Short mmCIF file of C-alpha atoms and ligand atoms in Angstrom, two decimals:
data_model
loop_
_atom_site.label_atom_id
_atom_site.label_comp_id
_atom_site.label_asym_id
_atom_site.label_seq_id
_atom_site.Cartn_x
_atom_site.Cartn_y
_atom_site.Cartn_z
CA MET A 23 -43.22 -43.34 33.44
CA LEU A 24 -46.44 -41.90 34.84
CA VAL A 25 -49.69 -42.40 32.95
CA ALA A 26 -52.66 -40.09 33.51
CA ILE A 27 -56.10 -41.16 32.32
CA THR A 28 -58.40 -38.20 31.72
CA ARG A 29 -61.75 -37.78 30.01
CA GLU A 30 -63.00 -34.79 28.11
CA VAL A 31 -65.71 -32.63 29.69
CA SER A 32 -69.23 -33.73 28.75
CA ARG A 33 -71.27 -31.13 26.88
CA ASN A 34 -73.98 -32.00 29.42
CA ILE A 35 -71.88 -31.43 32.52
CA GLY A 36 -74.63 -29.04 33.65
CA GLN A 37 -76.70 -32.13 34.52
CA CYS A 38 -74.05 -33.45 36.91
CA GLU A 39 -74.73 -34.91 40.32
CA LEU A 40 -74.55 -32.36 43.15
CA SER A 41 -74.63 -33.07 46.87
CA HIS A 42 -73.23 -30.19 48.90
CA ILE A 43 -73.38 -27.11 46.71
CA GLU A 44 -76.16 -25.22 44.96
CA ARG A 45 -76.60 -25.73 41.23
CA GLU A 46 -75.18 -22.90 39.11
CA ALA A 47 -74.97 -22.66 35.33
CA ILE A 48 -71.81 -24.36 34.03
CA ASP A 49 -70.26 -23.29 30.73
CA PRO A 50 -69.05 -26.57 29.14
CA ALA A 51 -66.67 -24.73 26.80
CA ALA A 52 -65.07 -22.83 29.68
CA ALA A 53 -64.85 -26.04 31.69
CA ALA A 54 -63.14 -27.73 28.74
CA VAL A 55 -60.56 -24.93 28.50
CA GLN A 56 -59.76 -25.26 32.20
CA HIS A 57 -59.61 -29.02 31.88
CA ARG A 58 -57.17 -28.74 28.98
CA ALA A 59 -54.90 -26.50 31.06
CA TYR A 60 -55.08 -29.06 33.87
CA GLU A 61 -54.04 -31.79 31.41
CA ASP A 62 -51.18 -29.58 30.19
CA CYS A 63 -50.06 -29.26 33.79
CA LEU A 64 -50.04 -33.06 34.15
CA VAL A 65 -47.95 -33.36 30.99
CA SER A 66 -45.51 -30.71 32.20
CA LEU A 67 -45.00 -32.82 35.34
CA GLY A 68 -44.08 -35.87 33.26
CA CYS A 69 -47.41 -37.65 32.76
CA GLU A 70 -48.29 -39.35 29.50
CA LEU A 71 -51.99 -38.66 28.86
CA VAL A 72 -54.56 -41.24 27.84
CA ARG A 73 -57.56 -39.06 26.99
CA LEU A 74 -60.97 -40.65 26.77
CA PRO A 75 -63.52 -38.94 24.53
CA GLU A 76 -66.41 -36.79 25.68
CA GLU A 77 -69.63 -38.63 26.65
CA PRO A 78 -72.81 -36.58 26.09
CA ASP A 79 -74.90 -38.94 28.22
CA MET A 80 -72.47 -39.16 31.12
CA PRO A 81 -72.45 -35.66 32.63
CA ASP A 82 -69.90 -36.49 35.36
CA ALA A 83 -67.54 -38.62 33.25
CA VAL A 84 -64.72 -36.04 33.42
CA PHE A 85 -64.28 -37.09 37.05
CA VAL A 86 -62.45 -40.31 36.17
CA GLU A 87 -60.95 -40.70 39.62
CA ASP A 88 -64.22 -42.08 40.89
CA THR A 89 -64.22 -45.04 38.49
CA ALA A 90 -61.10 -46.87 39.67
CA VAL A 91 -58.33 -47.22 42.23
CA VAL A 92 -54.97 -48.00 40.65
CA LEU A 93 -52.10 -49.45 42.65
CA ASP A 94 -48.81 -50.89 41.42
CA GLU A 95 -50.07 -54.47 41.68
CA LEU A 96 -53.70 -54.20 40.51
CA ALA A 97 -56.60 -51.92 39.65
CA ILE A 98 -59.99 -51.94 41.35
CA ILE A 99 -62.91 -50.89 39.19
CA THR A 100 -65.42 -49.16 41.43
CA ARG A 101 -69.18 -49.35 41.56
CA PRO A 102 -69.99 -45.63 41.92
CA GLY A 103 -72.42 -44.64 44.63
CA ALA A 104 -74.48 -42.48 42.26
CA VAL A 105 -76.48 -44.74 39.92
CA SER A 106 -76.14 -42.17 37.11
CA ARG A 107 -72.37 -42.71 37.17
CA ARG A 108 -72.19 -46.51 37.03
CA ARG A 109 -71.64 -46.73 33.25
CA GLU A 110 -68.58 -44.52 33.46
CA THR A 111 -66.40 -47.42 34.55
CA MET A 112 -66.50 -49.39 31.29
CA ALA A 113 -64.19 -47.27 29.15
CA VAL A 114 -61.77 -46.78 32.02
CA GLU A 115 -61.62 -50.53 32.65
CA SER A 116 -60.72 -51.10 28.97
CA VAL A 117 -57.71 -48.81 29.33
CA LEU A 118 -56.62 -50.10 32.71
CA ALA A 119 -56.77 -53.73 31.55
CA LYS A 120 -53.71 -52.95 29.40
CA TYR A 121 -51.70 -52.02 32.48
CA ARG A 122 -53.05 -53.95 35.48
CA ARG A 123 -54.79 -57.08 36.69
CA ILE A 124 -58.42 -55.98 37.20
CA HIS A 125 -60.55 -56.50 40.29
CA ALA A 126 -64.06 -55.01 40.62
CA ILE A 127 -66.35 -53.96 43.44
CA GLN A 128 -69.46 -56.16 43.39
CA THR A 129 -73.02 -55.35 44.38
CA PRO A 130 -74.12 -54.39 47.04
CA GLY A 131 -70.80 -52.62 47.45
CA THR A 132 -70.58 -49.00 46.33
CA LEU A 133 -67.34 -47.07 46.05
CA ASP A 134 -66.20 -43.78 44.53
CA GLY A 135 -62.45 -43.47 43.94
CA GLY A 136 -62.63 -40.05 45.58
CA ASP A 137 -63.05 -41.90 48.86
CA VAL A 138 -59.74 -43.75 48.57
CA LEU A 139 -56.59 -42.05 49.81
CA CYS A 140 -53.43 -44.09 49.24
CA VAL A 141 -50.39 -43.11 51.28
CA GLY A 142 -47.67 -45.69 50.76
CA ARG A 143 -48.96 -49.07 51.98
CA ARG A 144 -51.80 -47.43 53.91
CA ILE A 145 -55.14 -47.21 52.14
CA PHE A 146 -57.64 -44.93 53.87
CA VAL A 147 -61.20 -45.43 52.65
CA GLY A 148 -63.95 -42.95 53.44
CA LEU A 149 -67.28 -44.21 54.64
CA SER A 150 -69.39 -41.61 52.88
CA GLU A 151 -72.65 -40.96 51.07
CA ARG A 152 -71.12 -42.78 48.08
CA SER A 153 -68.96 -45.55 49.55
CA ASN A 154 -70.23 -48.23 51.91
CA GLN A 155 -68.87 -50.76 54.39
CA GLU A 156 -69.51 -53.65 51.99
CA ALA A 157 -67.11 -52.11 49.46
CA ILE A 158 -64.52 -51.55 52.16
CA THR A 159 -64.75 -55.22 53.15
CA GLN A 160 -64.20 -56.18 49.50
CA ILE A 161 -61.22 -53.82 49.15
CA ARG A 162 -59.68 -55.27 52.27
CA SER A 163 -59.81 -58.81 50.91
CA MET A 164 -58.37 -57.64 47.58
CA LEU A 165 -55.49 -55.66 49.08
CA GLU A 166 -54.40 -57.38 52.24
CA PRO A 167 -52.69 -60.21 50.29
CA TYR A 168 -50.46 -57.48 48.84
CA ASP A 169 -49.57 -56.19 52.27
CA TYR A 170 -51.65 -53.02 52.18
CA ARG A 171 -53.39 -51.85 55.34
CA VAL A 172 -56.97 -50.77 54.66
CA GLU A 173 -58.37 -48.30 57.19
CA VAL A 174 -61.92 -46.95 57.43
CA VAL A 175 -62.36 -43.21 57.88
CA HIS A 176 -65.68 -41.53 58.64
CA VAL A 177 -66.38 -38.35 56.70
CA ARG A 178 -69.20 -35.88 57.29
CA ASP A 179 -70.74 -32.91 55.45
CA CYS A 180 -68.69 -33.39 52.28
CA LEU A 181 -68.76 -35.59 49.19
CA HIS A 182 -65.64 -37.73 49.52
CA LEU A 183 -62.74 -38.49 51.83
CA LYS A 184 -60.44 -36.60 49.46
CA SER A 185 -62.68 -33.53 49.72
CA ALA A 186 -61.49 -33.48 53.33
CA VAL A 187 -57.91 -34.77 53.25
CA THR A 188 -55.11 -35.30 50.72
CA GLN A 189 -51.37 -35.87 50.83
CA VAL A 190 -49.16 -32.84 50.12
CA ASP A 191 -45.72 -34.31 50.70
CA GLN A 192 -44.09 -37.49 51.93
CA GLY A 193 -45.25 -37.09 55.52
CA SER A 194 -47.90 -34.35 55.44
CA LEU A 195 -51.63 -34.24 54.90
CA LEU A 196 -53.80 -31.24 54.12
CA VAL A 197 -57.02 -31.45 56.11
CA ASN A 198 -60.36 -29.78 56.69
CA ARG A 199 -61.07 -30.89 60.28
CA ASN A 200 -64.74 -29.96 60.00
CA TRP A 201 -65.21 -32.82 57.57
CA VAL A 202 -62.86 -35.51 58.90
CA GLY A 203 -61.24 -36.29 62.23
CA THR A 204 -57.45 -36.43 62.36
CA GLU A 205 -57.24 -39.50 64.66
CA PRO A 206 -56.78 -41.99 61.76
CA PHE A 207 -53.83 -39.93 60.55
CA ALA A 208 -51.66 -40.01 63.67
CA GLY A 209 -48.02 -39.95 62.65
CA TYR A 210 -48.50 -37.57 59.73
CA GLU A 211 -47.93 -33.86 59.95
CA ILE A 212 -51.31 -32.13 59.60
CA LEU A 213 -51.66 -28.88 57.67
CA ASP A 214 -55.06 -27.21 58.05
CA VAL A 215 -56.91 -25.46 55.27
CA ASP A 216 -57.66 -21.82 55.89
CA SER A 217 -61.08 -21.68 57.54
CA SER A 218 -62.39 -19.44 54.74
CA GLU A 219 -61.49 -22.14 52.16
CA PRO A 220 -63.34 -25.31 53.21
CA PHE A 221 -62.98 -26.92 49.76
CA GLY A 222 -59.22 -26.35 49.85
CA ALA A 223 -58.18 -29.77 51.16
CA ASN A 224 -58.29 -31.41 47.73
CA SER A 225 -54.78 -31.27 46.23
CA LEU A 226 -52.96 -33.53 43.80
CA LEU A 227 -49.41 -34.56 44.64
CA ILE A 228 -47.24 -35.65 41.70
CA ASP A 229 -43.70 -36.53 42.79
CA ASP A 230 -42.90 -33.47 44.92
CA VAL A 231 -45.22 -30.90 43.30
CA VAL A 232 -48.79 -30.17 44.36
CA ILE A 233 -51.38 -29.26 41.74
CA TYR A 234 -53.80 -26.98 43.51
CA PRO A 235 -56.88 -24.85 42.68
CA ALA A 236 -56.01 -21.20 42.11
CA ALA A 237 -59.11 -20.20 44.09
CA TYR A 238 -57.62 -21.10 47.47
CA ALA A 239 -54.85 -18.53 47.83
CA ARG A 240 -54.74 -18.51 51.61
CA THR A 241 -54.29 -22.25 51.94
CA ARG A 242 -51.80 -22.15 49.09
CA ASN A 243 -49.74 -19.63 51.11
CA ARG A 244 -49.78 -22.06 54.02
CA LEU A 245 -48.51 -24.85 51.77
CA GLU A 246 -45.75 -22.66 50.38
CA ASP A 247 -44.79 -21.50 53.88
CA ALA A 248 -44.36 -25.19 54.71
CA GLY A 249 -41.88 -25.50 51.81
CA ILE A 250 -44.27 -27.26 49.43
CA VAL A 251 -44.01 -26.48 45.71
CA VAL A 252 -47.48 -25.58 44.38
CA ARG A 253 -48.70 -25.41 40.78
CA PRO A 254 -51.99 -23.47 40.75
CA VAL A 255 -54.64 -24.40 38.19
CA GLU A 256 -57.91 -22.60 37.47
CA LEU A 257 -60.75 -25.09 37.97
CA SER A 258 -63.61 -22.77 38.93
CA GLU A 259 -65.99 -24.12 36.28
CA LEU A 260 -65.45 -27.76 37.29
CA ALA A 261 -65.79 -26.76 40.95
CA LYS A 262 -69.43 -25.88 40.14
CA ALA A 263 -69.86 -29.61 39.41
CA GLU A 264 -68.30 -30.40 42.80
CA GLY A 265 -65.05 -31.46 41.18
CA GLY A 266 -61.51 -30.78 42.34
CA VAL A 267 -57.96 -31.54 41.24
CA THR A 268 -57.73 -35.22 42.18
CA CYS A 269 -60.98 -36.23 40.54
CA CYS A 270 -60.04 -35.28 36.97
CA SER A 271 -57.35 -37.94 36.52
CA LEU A 272 -56.18 -41.44 37.38
CA ILE A 273 -52.41 -41.40 37.72
CA PHE A 274 -50.21 -44.48 37.96
CA HIS A 275 -46.89 -45.96 36.92
CA GLY A 276 -47.21 -47.26 33.39
C1 CIR B 327 -70.44 -36.16 41.60
O1 CIR B 327 -71.24 -35.69 42.41
O2 CIR B 327 -70.26 -37.36 41.52
C2 CIR B 327 -69.69 -35.21 40.70
N1 CIR B 327 -70.54 -34.10 40.37
C3 CIR B 327 -68.41 -34.73 41.34
C4 CIR B 327 -67.43 -35.83 41.56
C5 CIR B 327 -66.13 -35.33 42.10
N2 CIR B 327 -65.26 -36.41 42.29
C6 CIR B 327 -64.22 -36.40 43.11
O3 CIR B 327 -63.96 -35.41 43.77
N3 CIR B 327 -63.50 -37.50 43.21
#
């Protein structure tokens, strides 16, 4: 059974961190409606939801992906790169402790889960504005005993590794080459986002279905032309907080 941890949209999401887009007014109620539809989509694909309550003083808490990395053998609680987000990990750790042995990134390491792309036994970790080499060294010592290969990937001009690259089927990755080089991903088929949709590389693969933002119709056509089954979701309001489809859940085998 798949479990999906989610967290309700903060009423103060308008005070979220922003790095690469201009601040626009965010309607928390509209964001919550979109988030609910996203959760419904997860349920329709077989996930059992564990919903954490809204946190007025944690504007970015809906983006639970950044608080942990969950593998079959263990969970790593992150130490988010943005100081304002550090307290978000506590509630997520309480849930994950029921399912996994817990490890945690220690200071001076910083890591956002959005920088960790797991493809089978290969764990690609983005060296980004949020995640540093110290955290990568810690992850390596946590995971190599379990036979994972941890690989560093440099990202530029975007928030996280998974802003630039995600998995869309067993052997294929969806990539924005302006934000990440493809050299670390030799051996995978590379699908490029449409150049007019730079934020379109963030997709969420569940079994053999890709949850994907409705806004990126051209890239979606490319995915469908490649035989990939796509479930569009409207996430325009959360996109104003620099959020995408991976960042709103933590999905793992329960
Ligand atoms: C932040 O800057 O931390 C949030 N406003 C957005 C986080 C998005 N997280 C993700 O894509 N994994």
